[in-house]
């Protein structure tokens, strides 16, 4: 999944995970989980990564890659996988491509969510997350039933440190500089599905599934076509 911070990737990944059973790997969630460990259990690279994250900067490619490799099992999941927030740089995308090639794994689609800047800022500014089960809410768009309490586990809702205005600005700049070029990278490979991220989460989910399906059919048709051409040549 590609898309600027706050566009709704995590919300959509959760819906896709619930409906399709695919494994959801969010590099941001993995870093946040590391941030809750006692300091003595953190490597120097992880401490530096958490500092980058607080400022809204990207974590160095080498640290991200090490973490993804540790979770290789997700990519082998029988129900498929959803990568949320990874890859985020061309270096990460190329490393991922080499890994998938060596494992014989295909990517069905790369979904790029698109939303006007003003709505992105409103989504980030109003986001609240449960400190226990990590469910995500929005103060006006997706409020919890009781203010400040999670509907699922009654945990306290908090605002992410990197959702402060000064970090939001850095994150949006990092997205434009380092991640947006991946849109072309995947478009050239015929994998890109552009999805408008306006409207309700359910409406966006429906749009996403329709786009993925049409890409899958196109990929399947291309393979049949190539096989028919090969047969004709031999
Ligand atoms: P990460 O956790 O990946 O953050 P992000 O990409 O900035 O994305 P967000 O989680 O902020 O937003 P989202 O698009 O998932 O939106 P959400 O669904 O929550 O990464 C955090 C940091 O980790 C990075 O800045 C970096 O430092 C580091 N990092 C992670 N991966 C890295 C990598 N590969 N390389 C380098 N560094 C890495 O929705 C947002 C809000 O909108 C919520 O309140 C939600 O309820 C609401 N909302 C969602 N959908 C709708 C809707 N349709 N209508 C109204 N409201 C909605």
PDB file of C-alpha atoms and ligand atoms in Angstrom:
ATOM      1  CA  UNK A   1       0.000   0.000   0.000  1.00  0.00           C
ATOM      2  CA  UNK A   2       1.272   3.413  -0.969  1.00  0.00           C
ATOM      3  CA  UNK A   3      -0.109   6.750   0.118  1.00  0.00           C
ATOM      4  CA  UNK A   4       0.757   9.809   2.149  1.00  0.00           C
ATOM      5  CA  UNK A   5       0.735   9.607   5.966  1.00  0.00           C
ATOM      6  CA  UNK A   6      -2.837   9.632   7.249  1.00  0.00           C
ATOM      7  CA  UNK A   7      -4.472   8.775   3.934  1.00  0.00           C
ATOM      8  CA  UNK A   8      -6.057   5.698   5.572  1.00  0.00           C
ATOM      9  CA  UNK A   9      -3.683   2.826   4.680  1.00  0.00           C
ATOM     10  CA  UNK A  10      -3.903   1.226   8.127  1.00  0.00           C
ATOM     11  CA  UNK A  11      -7.718   1.457   8.166  1.00  0.00           C
ATOM     12  CA  UNK A  12      -7.940  -0.199   4.740  1.00  0.00           C
ATOM     13  CA  UNK A  13      -5.310  -2.826   5.584  1.00  0.00           C
ATOM     14  CA  UNK A  14      -7.394  -3.848   8.608  1.00  0.00           C
ATOM     15  CA  UNK A  15     -10.560  -4.176   6.458  1.00  0.00           C
ATOM     16  CA  UNK A  16      -8.691  -6.207   3.818  1.00  0.00           C
ATOM     17  CA  UNK A  17      -7.201  -8.389   6.549  1.00  0.00           C
ATOM     18  CA  UNK A  18     -10.659  -9.047   8.076  1.00  0.00           C
ATOM     19  CA  UNK A  19     -12.299  -9.851   4.725  1.00  0.00           C
ATOM     20  CA  UNK A  20      -9.485 -11.667   2.906  1.00  0.00           C
ATOM     21  CA  UNK A  21      -7.547 -13.155   5.821  1.00  0.00           C
ATOM     22  CA  UNK A  22      -4.265 -11.859   4.399  1.00  0.00           C
ATOM     23  CA  UNK A  23      -1.427 -11.185   6.848  1.00  0.00           C
ATOM     24  CA  UNK A  24      -1.081  -7.440   7.628  1.00  0.00           C
ATOM     25  CA  UNK A  25       2.508  -6.260   8.042  1.00  0.00           C
ATOM     26  CA  UNK A  26       2.836  -2.590   9.028  1.00  0.00           C
ATOM     27  CA  UNK A  27       6.414  -1.434   9.553  1.00  0.00           C
ATOM     28  CA  UNK A  28       5.105   1.574  11.526  1.00  0.00           C
ATOM     29  CA  UNK A  29       3.265  -0.783  13.935  1.00  0.00           C
ATOM     30  CA  UNK A  30       6.400  -2.888  14.375  1.00  0.00           C
ATOM     31  CA  UNK A  31       8.429   0.224  15.288  1.00  0.00           C
ATOM     32  CA  UNK A  32       5.716   1.442  17.673  1.00  0.00           C
ATOM     33  CA  UNK A  33       5.670  -1.985  19.372  1.00  0.00           C
ATOM     34  CA  UNK A  34       9.456  -1.758  19.781  1.00  0.00           C
ATOM     35  CA  UNK A  35       8.962   1.676  21.355  1.00  0.00           C
ATOM     36  CA  UNK A  36       6.977   0.077  24.202  1.00  0.00           C
ATOM     37  CA  UNK A  37       9.848  -2.269  25.168  1.00  0.00           C
ATOM     38  CA  UNK A  38      12.109  -1.432  28.127  1.00  0.00           C
ATOM     39  CA  UNK A  39      15.068   0.644  26.941  1.00  0.00           C
ATOM     40  CA  UNK A  40      17.583  -2.067  27.898  1.00  0.00           C
ATOM     41  CA  UNK A  41      15.999  -4.395  25.307  1.00  0.00           C
ATOM     42  CA  UNK A  42      16.491  -1.961  22.422  1.00  0.00           C
ATOM     43  CA  UNK A  43      19.482  -2.132  20.080  1.00  0.00           C
ATOM     44  CA  UNK A  44      21.291   1.129  19.242  1.00  0.00           C
ATOM     45  CA  UNK A  45      19.831   0.940  15.712  1.00  0.00           C
ATOM     46  CA  UNK A  46      16.300   0.624  17.123  1.00  0.00           C
ATOM     47  CA  UNK A  47      16.808   3.591  19.519  1.00  0.00           C
ATOM     48  CA  UNK A  48      17.978   5.691  16.558  1.00  0.00           C
ATOM     49  CA  UNK A  49      14.987   4.465  14.521  1.00  0.00           C
ATOM     50  CA  UNK A  50      12.536   5.544  17.240  1.00  0.00           C
ATOM     51  CA  UNK A  51      14.157   8.998  17.358  1.00  0.00           C
ATOM     52  CA  UNK A  52      13.706   9.330  13.558  1.00  0.00           C
ATOM     53  CA  UNK A  53      10.093   8.306  13.920  1.00  0.00           C
ATOM     54  CA  UNK A  54       9.371  10.891  16.642  1.00  0.00           C
ATOM     55  CA  UNK A  55      10.718  13.631  14.388  1.00  0.00           C
ATOM     56  CA  UNK A  56       8.645  12.301  11.466  1.00  0.00           C
ATOM     57  CA  UNK A  57      11.713  11.268   9.437  1.00  0.00           C
ATOM     58  CA  UNK A  58      12.119   7.953   7.670  1.00  0.00           C
ATOM     59  CA  UNK A  59      14.000   5.217   9.511  1.00  0.00           C
ATOM     60  CA  UNK A  60      17.259   4.199   7.714  1.00  0.00           C
ATOM     61  CA  UNK A  61      16.757   1.538   5.035  1.00  0.00           C
ATOM     62  CA  UNK A  62      19.147  -0.929   6.710  1.00  0.00           C
ATOM     63  CA  UNK A  63      17.135  -0.972   9.990  1.00  0.00           C
ATOM     64  CA  UNK A  64      13.817  -1.324   8.137  1.00  0.00           C
ATOM     65  CA  UNK A  65      15.177  -4.130   5.989  1.00  0.00           C
ATOM     66  CA  UNK A  66      16.519  -6.077   8.986  1.00  0.00           C
ATOM     67  CA  UNK A  67      13.094  -5.896  10.609  1.00  0.00           C
ATOM     68  CA  UNK A  68      11.243  -6.988   7.469  1.00  0.00           C
ATOM     69  CA  UNK A  69      13.592  -9.943   6.980  1.00  0.00           C
ATOM     70  CA  UNK A  70      12.823 -11.081  10.549  1.00  0.00           C
ATOM     71  CA  UNK A  71       9.160 -11.247   9.498  1.00  0.00           C
ATOM     72  CA  UNK A  72       9.661 -13.179   6.299  1.00  0.00           C
ATOM     73  CA  UNK A  73       7.003 -15.651   7.516  1.00  0.00           C
ATOM     74  CA  UNK A  74       4.325 -12.995   6.774  1.00  0.00           C
ATOM     75  CA  UNK A  75       5.283 -13.029   3.084  1.00  0.00           C
ATOM     76  CA  UNK A  76       4.860 -16.794   3.012  1.00  0.00           C
ATOM     77  CA  UNK A  77       1.382 -16.642   4.600  1.00  0.00           C
ATOM     78  CA  UNK A  78      -1.070 -18.946   2.787  1.00  0.00           C
ATOM     79  CA  UNK A  79      -3.753 -16.226   2.773  1.00  0.00           C
ATOM     80  CA  UNK A  80      -1.389 -13.724   1.136  1.00  0.00           C
ATOM     81  CA  UNK A  81       0.030 -10.540   2.657  1.00  0.00           C
ATOM     82  CA  UNK A  82      -0.569  -6.809   2.812  1.00  0.00           C
ATOM     83  CA  UNK A  83       2.451  -4.546   3.161  1.00  0.00           C
ATOM     84  CA  UNK A  84       1.445  -1.266   4.832  1.00  0.00           C
ATOM     85  CA  UNK A  85       4.098   1.482   4.954  1.00  0.00           C
ATOM     86  CA  UNK A  86       6.745  -0.668   3.266  1.00  0.00           C
ATOM     87  CA  UNK A  87       8.522  -0.231   0.875  1.00  0.00           C
ATOM     88  CA  UNK A  88       8.942   3.504   1.275  1.00  0.00           C
ATOM     89  CA  UNK A  89      12.090   4.208  -0.728  1.00  0.00           C
ATOM     90  CA  UNK A  90      13.436   2.951  -4.058  1.00  0.00           C
ATOM     91  CA  UNK A  91      16.184   1.059  -2.197  1.00  0.00           C
ATOM     92  CA  UNK A  92      13.550  -0.746  -0.098  1.00  0.00           C
ATOM     93  CA  UNK A  93      11.453  -1.517  -3.197  1.00  0.00           C
ATOM     94  CA  UNK A  94      14.458  -2.995  -5.012  1.00  0.00           C
ATOM     95  CA  UNK A  95      15.473  -5.105  -1.993  1.00  0.00           C
ATOM     96  CA  UNK A  96      11.892  -6.355  -1.695  1.00  0.00           C
ATOM     97  CA  UNK A  97      11.786  -7.224  -5.392  1.00  0.00           C
ATOM     98  CA  UNK A  98      14.984  -9.299  -5.093  1.00  0.00           C
ATOM     99  CA  UNK A  99      13.631 -11.086  -2.021  1.00  0.00           C
ATOM    100  CA  UNK A 100      10.271 -11.876  -3.654  1.00  0.00           C
ATOM    101  CA  UNK A 101      12.022 -13.133  -6.808  1.00  0.00           C
ATOM    102  CA  UNK A 102      14.234 -15.428  -4.755  1.00  0.00           C
ATOM    103  CA  UNK A 103      11.192 -16.763  -2.872  1.00  0.00           C
ATOM    104  CA  UNK A 104       9.122 -17.134  -6.068  1.00  0.00           C
ATOM    105  CA  UNK A 105       6.396 -14.832  -4.672  1.00  0.00           C
ATOM    106  CA  UNK A 106       4.318 -12.542  -6.934  1.00  0.00           C
ATOM    107  CA  UNK A 107       2.748  -9.216  -5.961  1.00  0.00           C
ATOM    108  CA  UNK A 108      -0.866  -8.948  -7.227  1.00  0.00           C
ATOM    109  CA  UNK A 109      -1.225  -5.188  -6.898  1.00  0.00           C
ATOM    110  CA  UNK A 110       0.244  -2.025  -5.427  1.00  0.00           C
ATOM    111  CA  UNK A 111      -2.564   0.223  -4.249  1.00  0.00           C
ATOM    112  CA  UNK A 112      -1.821   3.938  -4.196  1.00  0.00           C
ATOM    113  CA  UNK A 113      -4.349   5.950  -2.145  1.00  0.00           C
ATOM    114  CA  UNK A 114      -4.946   9.549  -3.173  1.00  0.00           C
ATOM    115  CA  UNK A 115      -6.488  12.319  -1.070  1.00  0.00           C
ATOM    116  CA  UNK A 116      -6.301  16.133  -1.070  1.00  0.00           C
ATOM    117  CA  UNK A 117      -3.694  17.562   1.310  1.00  0.00           C
ATOM    118  CA  UNK A 118      -6.250  19.361   3.527  1.00  0.00           C
ATOM    119  CA  UNK A 119      -8.112  16.103   4.225  1.00  0.00           C
ATOM    120  CA  UNK A 120      -4.871  14.285   5.031  1.00  0.00           C
ATOM    121  CA  UNK A 121      -3.970  16.895   7.644  1.00  0.00           C
ATOM    122  CA  UNK A 122      -7.504  16.684   9.140  1.00  0.00           C
ATOM    123  CA  UNK A 123      -7.300  12.868   9.354  1.00  0.00           C
ATOM    124  CA  UNK A 124      -3.902  12.951  11.071  1.00  0.00           C
ATOM    125  CA  UNK A 125      -4.827  15.748  13.472  1.00  0.00           C
ATOM    126  CA  UNK A 126      -7.978  13.914  14.649  1.00  0.00           C
ATOM    127  CA  UNK A 127      -6.566  10.397  14.896  1.00  0.00           C
ATOM    128  CA  UNK A 128      -6.712   8.660  18.276  1.00  0.00           C
ATOM    129  CA  UNK A 129      -5.301   5.181  18.966  1.00  0.00           C
ATOM    130  CA  UNK A 130      -6.110   2.731  21.752  1.00  0.00           C
ATOM    131  CA  UNK A 131      -3.104   2.208  24.018  1.00  0.00           C
ATOM    132  CA  UNK A 132      -4.095  -1.422  24.642  1.00  0.00           C
ATOM    133  CA  UNK A 133      -5.471  -2.988  21.422  1.00  0.00           C
ATOM    134  CA  UNK A 134      -4.227  -0.300  18.967  1.00  0.00           C
ATOM    135  CA  UNK A 135      -7.664   0.233  17.367  1.00  0.00           C
ATOM    136  CA  UNK A 136      -7.730   3.498  15.415  1.00  0.00           C
ATOM    137  CA  UNK A 137     -10.437   6.207  15.769  1.00  0.00           C
ATOM    138  CA  UNK A 138     -10.972   9.743  14.588  1.00  0.00           C
ATOM    139  CA  UNK A 139     -12.401  12.408  16.894  1.00  0.00           C
ATOM    140  CA  UNK A 140     -15.057  13.515  14.392  1.00  0.00           C
ATOM    141  CA  UNK A 141     -15.106  10.967  11.523  1.00  0.00           C
ATOM    142  CA  UNK A 142     -14.862   7.701  13.483  1.00  0.00           C
ATOM    143  CA  UNK A 143     -15.382   8.616  17.157  1.00  0.00           C
ATOM    144  CA  UNK A 144     -15.473   6.001  19.918  1.00  0.00           C
ATOM    145  CA  UNK A 145     -18.840   5.579  21.692  1.00  0.00           C
ATOM    146  CA  UNK A 146     -17.434   6.954  24.958  1.00  0.00           C
ATOM    147  CA  UNK A 147     -15.023   9.836  24.467  1.00  0.00           C
ATOM    148  CA  UNK A 148     -11.406   8.812  25.140  1.00  0.00           C
ATOM    149  CA  UNK A 149     -12.251   5.086  25.626  1.00  0.00           C
ATOM    150  CA  UNK A 150     -11.830   2.237  23.159  1.00  0.00           C
ATOM    151  CA  UNK A 151     -15.074   0.516  22.036  1.00  0.00           C
ATOM    152  CA  UNK A 152     -13.370  -2.894  21.951  1.00  0.00           C
ATOM    153  CA  UNK A 153     -11.324  -3.089  25.164  1.00  0.00           C
ATOM    154  CA  UNK A 154     -12.089   0.185  27.040  1.00  0.00           C
ATOM    155  CA  UNK A 155      -8.400   1.150  26.849  1.00  0.00           C
ATOM    156  CA  UNK A 156      -7.408   4.843  26.880  1.00  0.00           C
ATOM    157  CA  UNK A 157      -7.191   6.592  23.530  1.00  0.00           C
ATOM    158  CA  UNK A 158      -4.082   8.691  22.875  1.00  0.00           C
ATOM    159  CA  UNK A 159      -2.680  10.909  20.137  1.00  0.00           C
ATOM    160  CA  UNK A 160       0.428   9.555  18.367  1.00  0.00           C
ATOM    161  CA  UNK A 161       3.582  11.570  19.044  1.00  0.00           C
ATOM    162  CA  UNK A 162       4.253  11.945  15.305  1.00  0.00           C
ATOM    163  CA  UNK A 163       0.754  13.390  14.723  1.00  0.00           C
ATOM    164  CA  UNK A 164       1.856  16.766  16.132  1.00  0.00           C
ATOM    165  CA  UNK A 165       1.880  19.543  13.484  1.00  0.00           C
ATOM    166  CA  UNK A 166       5.714  19.851  13.333  1.00  0.00           C
ATOM    167  CA  UNK A 167       6.153  16.076  12.734  1.00  0.00           C
ATOM    168  CA  UNK A 168       3.266  15.943  10.233  1.00  0.00           C
ATOM    169  CA  UNK A 169       5.073  18.491   8.063  1.00  0.00           C
ATOM    170  CA  UNK A 170       8.312  16.450   8.083  1.00  0.00           C
ATOM    171  CA  UNK A 171       6.402  13.222   7.295  1.00  0.00           C
ATOM    172  CA  UNK A 172       4.578  14.738   4.332  1.00  0.00           C
ATOM    173  CA  UNK A 173       7.879  16.092   2.953  1.00  0.00           C
ATOM    174  CA  UNK A 174       9.529  12.668   3.392  1.00  0.00           C
ATOM    175  CA  UNK A 175       6.626  11.077   1.534  1.00  0.00           C
ATOM    176  CA  UNK A 176       6.916  13.467  -1.428  1.00  0.00           C
ATOM    177  CA  UNK A 177      10.700  13.134  -1.601  1.00  0.00           C
ATOM    178  CA  UNK A 178      11.256   9.399  -0.996  1.00  0.00           C
ATOM    179  CA  UNK A 179       8.003   7.454  -1.373  1.00  0.00           C
ATOM    180  CA  UNK A 180       6.035   9.167  -4.152  1.00  0.00           C
ATOM    181  CA  UNK A 181       8.652   8.032  -6.764  1.00  0.00           C
ATOM    182  CA  UNK A 182       7.510   4.446  -6.064  1.00  0.00           C
ATOM    183  CA  UNK A 183       4.223   5.242  -7.815  1.00  0.00           C
ATOM    184  CA  UNK A 184       6.121   5.348 -11.141  1.00  0.00           C
ATOM    185  CA  UNK A 185       8.274   2.379 -10.171  1.00  0.00           C
ATOM    186  CA  UNK A 186       5.188   0.148  -9.806  1.00  0.00           C
ATOM    187  CA  UNK A 187       3.218   1.757 -12.658  1.00  0.00           C
ATOM    188  CA  UNK A 188       6.055   0.769 -15.034  1.00  0.00           C
ATOM    189  CA  UNK A 189       5.662  -2.818 -13.809  1.00  0.00           C
ATOM    190  CA  UNK A 190       1.917  -2.798 -14.488  1.00  0.00           C
ATOM    191  CA  UNK A 191       1.088  -3.298 -10.805  1.00  0.00           C
ATOM    192  CA  UNK A 192      -0.310   0.093  -9.837  1.00  0.00           C
ATOM    193  CA  UNK A 193      -3.940   0.561  -8.786  1.00  0.00           C
ATOM    194  CA  UNK A 194      -4.771   4.206  -8.038  1.00  0.00           C
ATOM    195  CA  UNK A 195      -7.643   4.502  -5.563  1.00  0.00           C
ATOM    196  CA  UNK A 196      -9.399   7.704  -4.514  1.00  0.00           C
ATOM    197  CA  UNK A 197      -9.387   7.738  -0.702  1.00  0.00           C
ATOM    198  CA  UNK A 198     -12.433   9.988  -0.209  1.00  0.00           C
ATOM    199  CA  UNK A 199     -15.704   8.843   1.373  1.00  0.00           C
ATOM    200  CA  UNK A 200     -16.314   6.234   4.049  1.00  0.00           C
ATOM    201  CA  UNK A 201     -13.768   3.492   4.834  1.00  0.00           C
ATOM    202  CA  UNK A 202     -16.255   0.938   3.460  1.00  0.00           C
ATOM    203  CA  UNK A 203     -16.665   2.785   0.138  1.00  0.00           C
ATOM    204  CA  UNK A 204     -12.871   2.983  -0.216  1.00  0.00           C
ATOM    205  CA  UNK A 205     -12.575  -0.709   0.608  1.00  0.00           C
ATOM    206  CA  UNK A 206     -15.070  -1.586  -2.164  1.00  0.00           C
ATOM    207  CA  UNK A 207     -13.127   0.576  -4.632  1.00  0.00           C
ATOM    208  CA  UNK A 208      -9.870  -1.091  -3.588  1.00  0.00           C
ATOM    209  CA  UNK A 209     -11.163  -4.631  -4.063  1.00  0.00           C
ATOM    210  CA  UNK A 210     -12.607  -3.777  -7.488  1.00  0.00           C
ATOM    211  CA  UNK A 211      -9.262  -2.316  -8.636  1.00  0.00           C
ATOM    212  CA  UNK A 212      -7.249  -5.275  -7.314  1.00  0.00           C
ATOM    213  CA  UNK A 213      -9.594  -7.721  -9.044  1.00  0.00           C
ATOM    214  CA  UNK A 214      -9.312  -5.943 -12.389  1.00  0.00           C
ATOM    215  CA  UNK A 215      -5.485  -5.956 -12.102  1.00  0.00           C
ATOM    216  CA  UNK A 216      -5.527  -9.669 -11.237  1.00  0.00           C
ATOM    217  CA  UNK A 217      -7.668 -10.460 -14.296  1.00  0.00           C
ATOM    218  CA  UNK A 218      -5.383  -8.345 -16.469  1.00  0.00           C
ATOM    219  CA  UNK A 219      -2.299 -10.172 -15.099  1.00  0.00           C
ATOM    220  CA  UNK A 220      -3.978 -13.541 -15.639  1.00  0.00           C
ATOM    221  CA  UNK A 221      -5.003 -12.615 -19.193  1.00  0.00           C
ATOM    222  CA  UNK A 222      -1.430 -11.447 -19.945  1.00  0.00           C
ATOM    223  CA  UNK A 223      -0.037 -14.774 -18.699  1.00  0.00           C
ATOM    224  CA  UNK A 224      -2.500 -16.737 -20.882  1.00  0.00           C
ATOM    225  CA  UNK A 225      -1.615 -14.551 -23.847  1.00  0.00           C
ATOM    226  CA  UNK A 226       2.163 -15.068 -23.286  1.00  0.00           C
ATOM    227  CA  UNK A 227       1.641 -18.849 -22.944  1.00  0.00           C
ATOM    228  CA  UNK A 228      -0.359 -18.935 -26.211  1.00  0.00           C
ATOM    229  CA  UNK A 229       2.389 -16.935 -27.974  1.00  0.00           C
ATOM    230  CA  UNK A 230       5.051 -19.350 -26.644  1.00  0.00           C
ATOM    231  CA  UNK A 231       3.078 -22.348 -27.913  1.00  0.00           C
ATOM    232  CA  UNK A 232       2.796 -20.750 -31.344  1.00  0.00           C
ATOM    233  CA  UNK A 233       6.571 -20.087 -31.445  1.00  0.00           C
ATOM    234  CA  UNK A 234       7.560 -23.690 -30.573  1.00  0.00           C
TER     235      UNK A 234
HETATM  236  P1  LIG B   1       3.396   4.526   9.653  1.00  0.00           P
HETATM  237  O1  LIG B   1       2.809   3.998  10.883  1.00  0.00           O
HETATM  238  O2  LIG B   1       3.470   3.668   8.446  1.00  0.00           O
HETATM  239  O3  LIG B   1       2.689   5.900   9.372  1.00  0.00           O
HETATM  240  P2  LIG B   1       2.202   6.615   8.047  1.00  0.00           P
HETATM  241  O4  LIG B   1       2.567   6.086   6.715  1.00  0.00           O
HETATM  242  O5  LIG B   1       2.640   7.997   8.303  1.00  0.00           O
HETATM  243  O6  LIG B   1       0.722   6.333   8.022  1.00  0.00           O
HETATM  244  P3  LIG B   1      -0.239   6.559   9.187  1.00  0.00           P
HETATM  245  O7  LIG B   1      -0.254   5.380  10.104  1.00  0.00           O
HETATM  246  O8  LIG B   1       0.024   7.886   9.829  1.00  0.00           O
HETATM  247  O9  LIG B   1      -1.602   6.746   8.415  1.00  0.00           O
HETATM  248  P4  LIG B   1      -2.501   5.724   7.619  1.00  0.00           P
HETATM  249  O10 LIG B   1      -2.385   6.016   6.162  1.00  0.00           O
HETATM  250  O11 LIG B   1      -2.251   4.309   8.054  1.00  0.00           O
HETATM  251  O12 LIG B   1      -3.915   6.236   8.101  1.00  0.00           O
HETATM  252  P5  LIG B   1      -4.953   5.637   9.178  1.00  0.00           P
HETATM  253  O13 LIG B   1      -5.646   4.444   8.601  1.00  0.00           O
HETATM  254  O14 LIG B   1      -4.316   5.501  10.523  1.00  0.00           O
HETATM  255  O15 LIG B   1       4.892   5.018   9.913  1.00  0.00           O
HETATM  256  C1  LIG B   1       5.218   5.828  11.015  1.00  0.00           C
HETATM  257  C2  LIG B   1       6.703   6.142  10.990  1.00  0.00           C
HETATM  258  O16 LIG B   1       7.487   4.926  11.064  1.00  0.00           O
HETATM  259  C3  LIG B   1       7.237   6.830   9.722  1.00  0.00           C
HETATM  260  O17 LIG B   1       7.042   8.228   9.780  1.00  0.00           O
HETATM  261  C4  LIG B   1       8.718   6.431   9.776  1.00  0.00           C
HETATM  262  O18 LIG B   1       9.416   7.188  10.717  1.00  0.00           O
HETATM  263  C5  LIG B   1       8.672   5.001  10.276  1.00  0.00           C
HETATM  264  N1  LIG B   1       8.574   4.017   9.185  1.00  0.00           N
HETATM  265  C6  LIG B   1       7.585   3.088   9.023  1.00  0.00           C
HETATM  266  N2  LIG B   1       7.815   2.339   7.940  1.00  0.00           N
HETATM  267  C7  LIG B   1       8.980   2.795   7.386  1.00  0.00           C
HETATM  268  C8  LIG B   1       9.732   2.429   6.239  1.00  0.00           C
HETATM  269  N3  LIG B   1       9.331   1.433   5.431  1.00  0.00           N
HETATM  270  N4  LIG B   1      10.857   3.113   5.962  1.00  0.00           N
HETATM  271  C9  LIG B   1      11.282   4.105   6.761  1.00  0.00           C
HETATM  272  N5  LIG B   1      10.618   4.511   7.872  1.00  0.00           N
HETATM  273  C10 LIG B   1       9.471   3.857   8.190  1.00  0.00           C
HETATM  274  O19 LIG B   1      -6.015   6.828   9.184  1.00  0.00           O
HETATM  275  C11 LIG B   1      -5.665   8.118   9.694  1.00  0.00           C
HETATM  276  C12 LIG B   1      -6.883   8.738  10.424  1.00  0.00           C
HETATM  277  O20 LIG B   1      -7.935   8.940   9.490  1.00  0.00           O
HETATM  278  C13 LIG B   1      -7.471   7.820  11.520  1.00  0.00           C
HETATM  279  O21 LIG B   1      -7.927   8.625  12.574  1.00  0.00           O
HETATM  280  C14 LIG B   1      -8.659   7.119  10.838  1.00  0.00           C
HETATM  281  O22 LIG B   1      -9.658   6.754  11.758  1.00  0.00           O
HETATM  282  C15 LIG B   1      -9.130   8.214   9.879  1.00  0.00           C
HETATM  283  N6  LIG B   1      -9.714   7.662   8.654  1.00  0.00           N
HETATM  284  C16 LIG B   1      -9.285   6.578   7.949  1.00  0.00           C
HETATM  285  N7  LIG B   1     -10.061   6.396   6.856  1.00  0.00           N
HETATM  286  C17 LIG B   1     -10.985   7.380   6.888  1.00  0.00           C
HETATM  287  C18 LIG B   1     -12.070   7.755   6.038  1.00  0.00           C
HETATM  288  N8  LIG B   1     -12.344   7.061   4.942  1.00  0.00           N
HETATM  289  N9  LIG B   1     -12.782   8.844   6.369  1.00  0.00           N
HETATM  290  C19 LIG B   1     -12.512   9.575   7.485  1.00  0.00           C
HETATM  291  N10 LIG B   1     -11.520   9.275   8.339  1.00  0.00           N
HETATM  292  C20 LIG B   1     -10.751   8.196   8.035  1.00  0.00           C
END
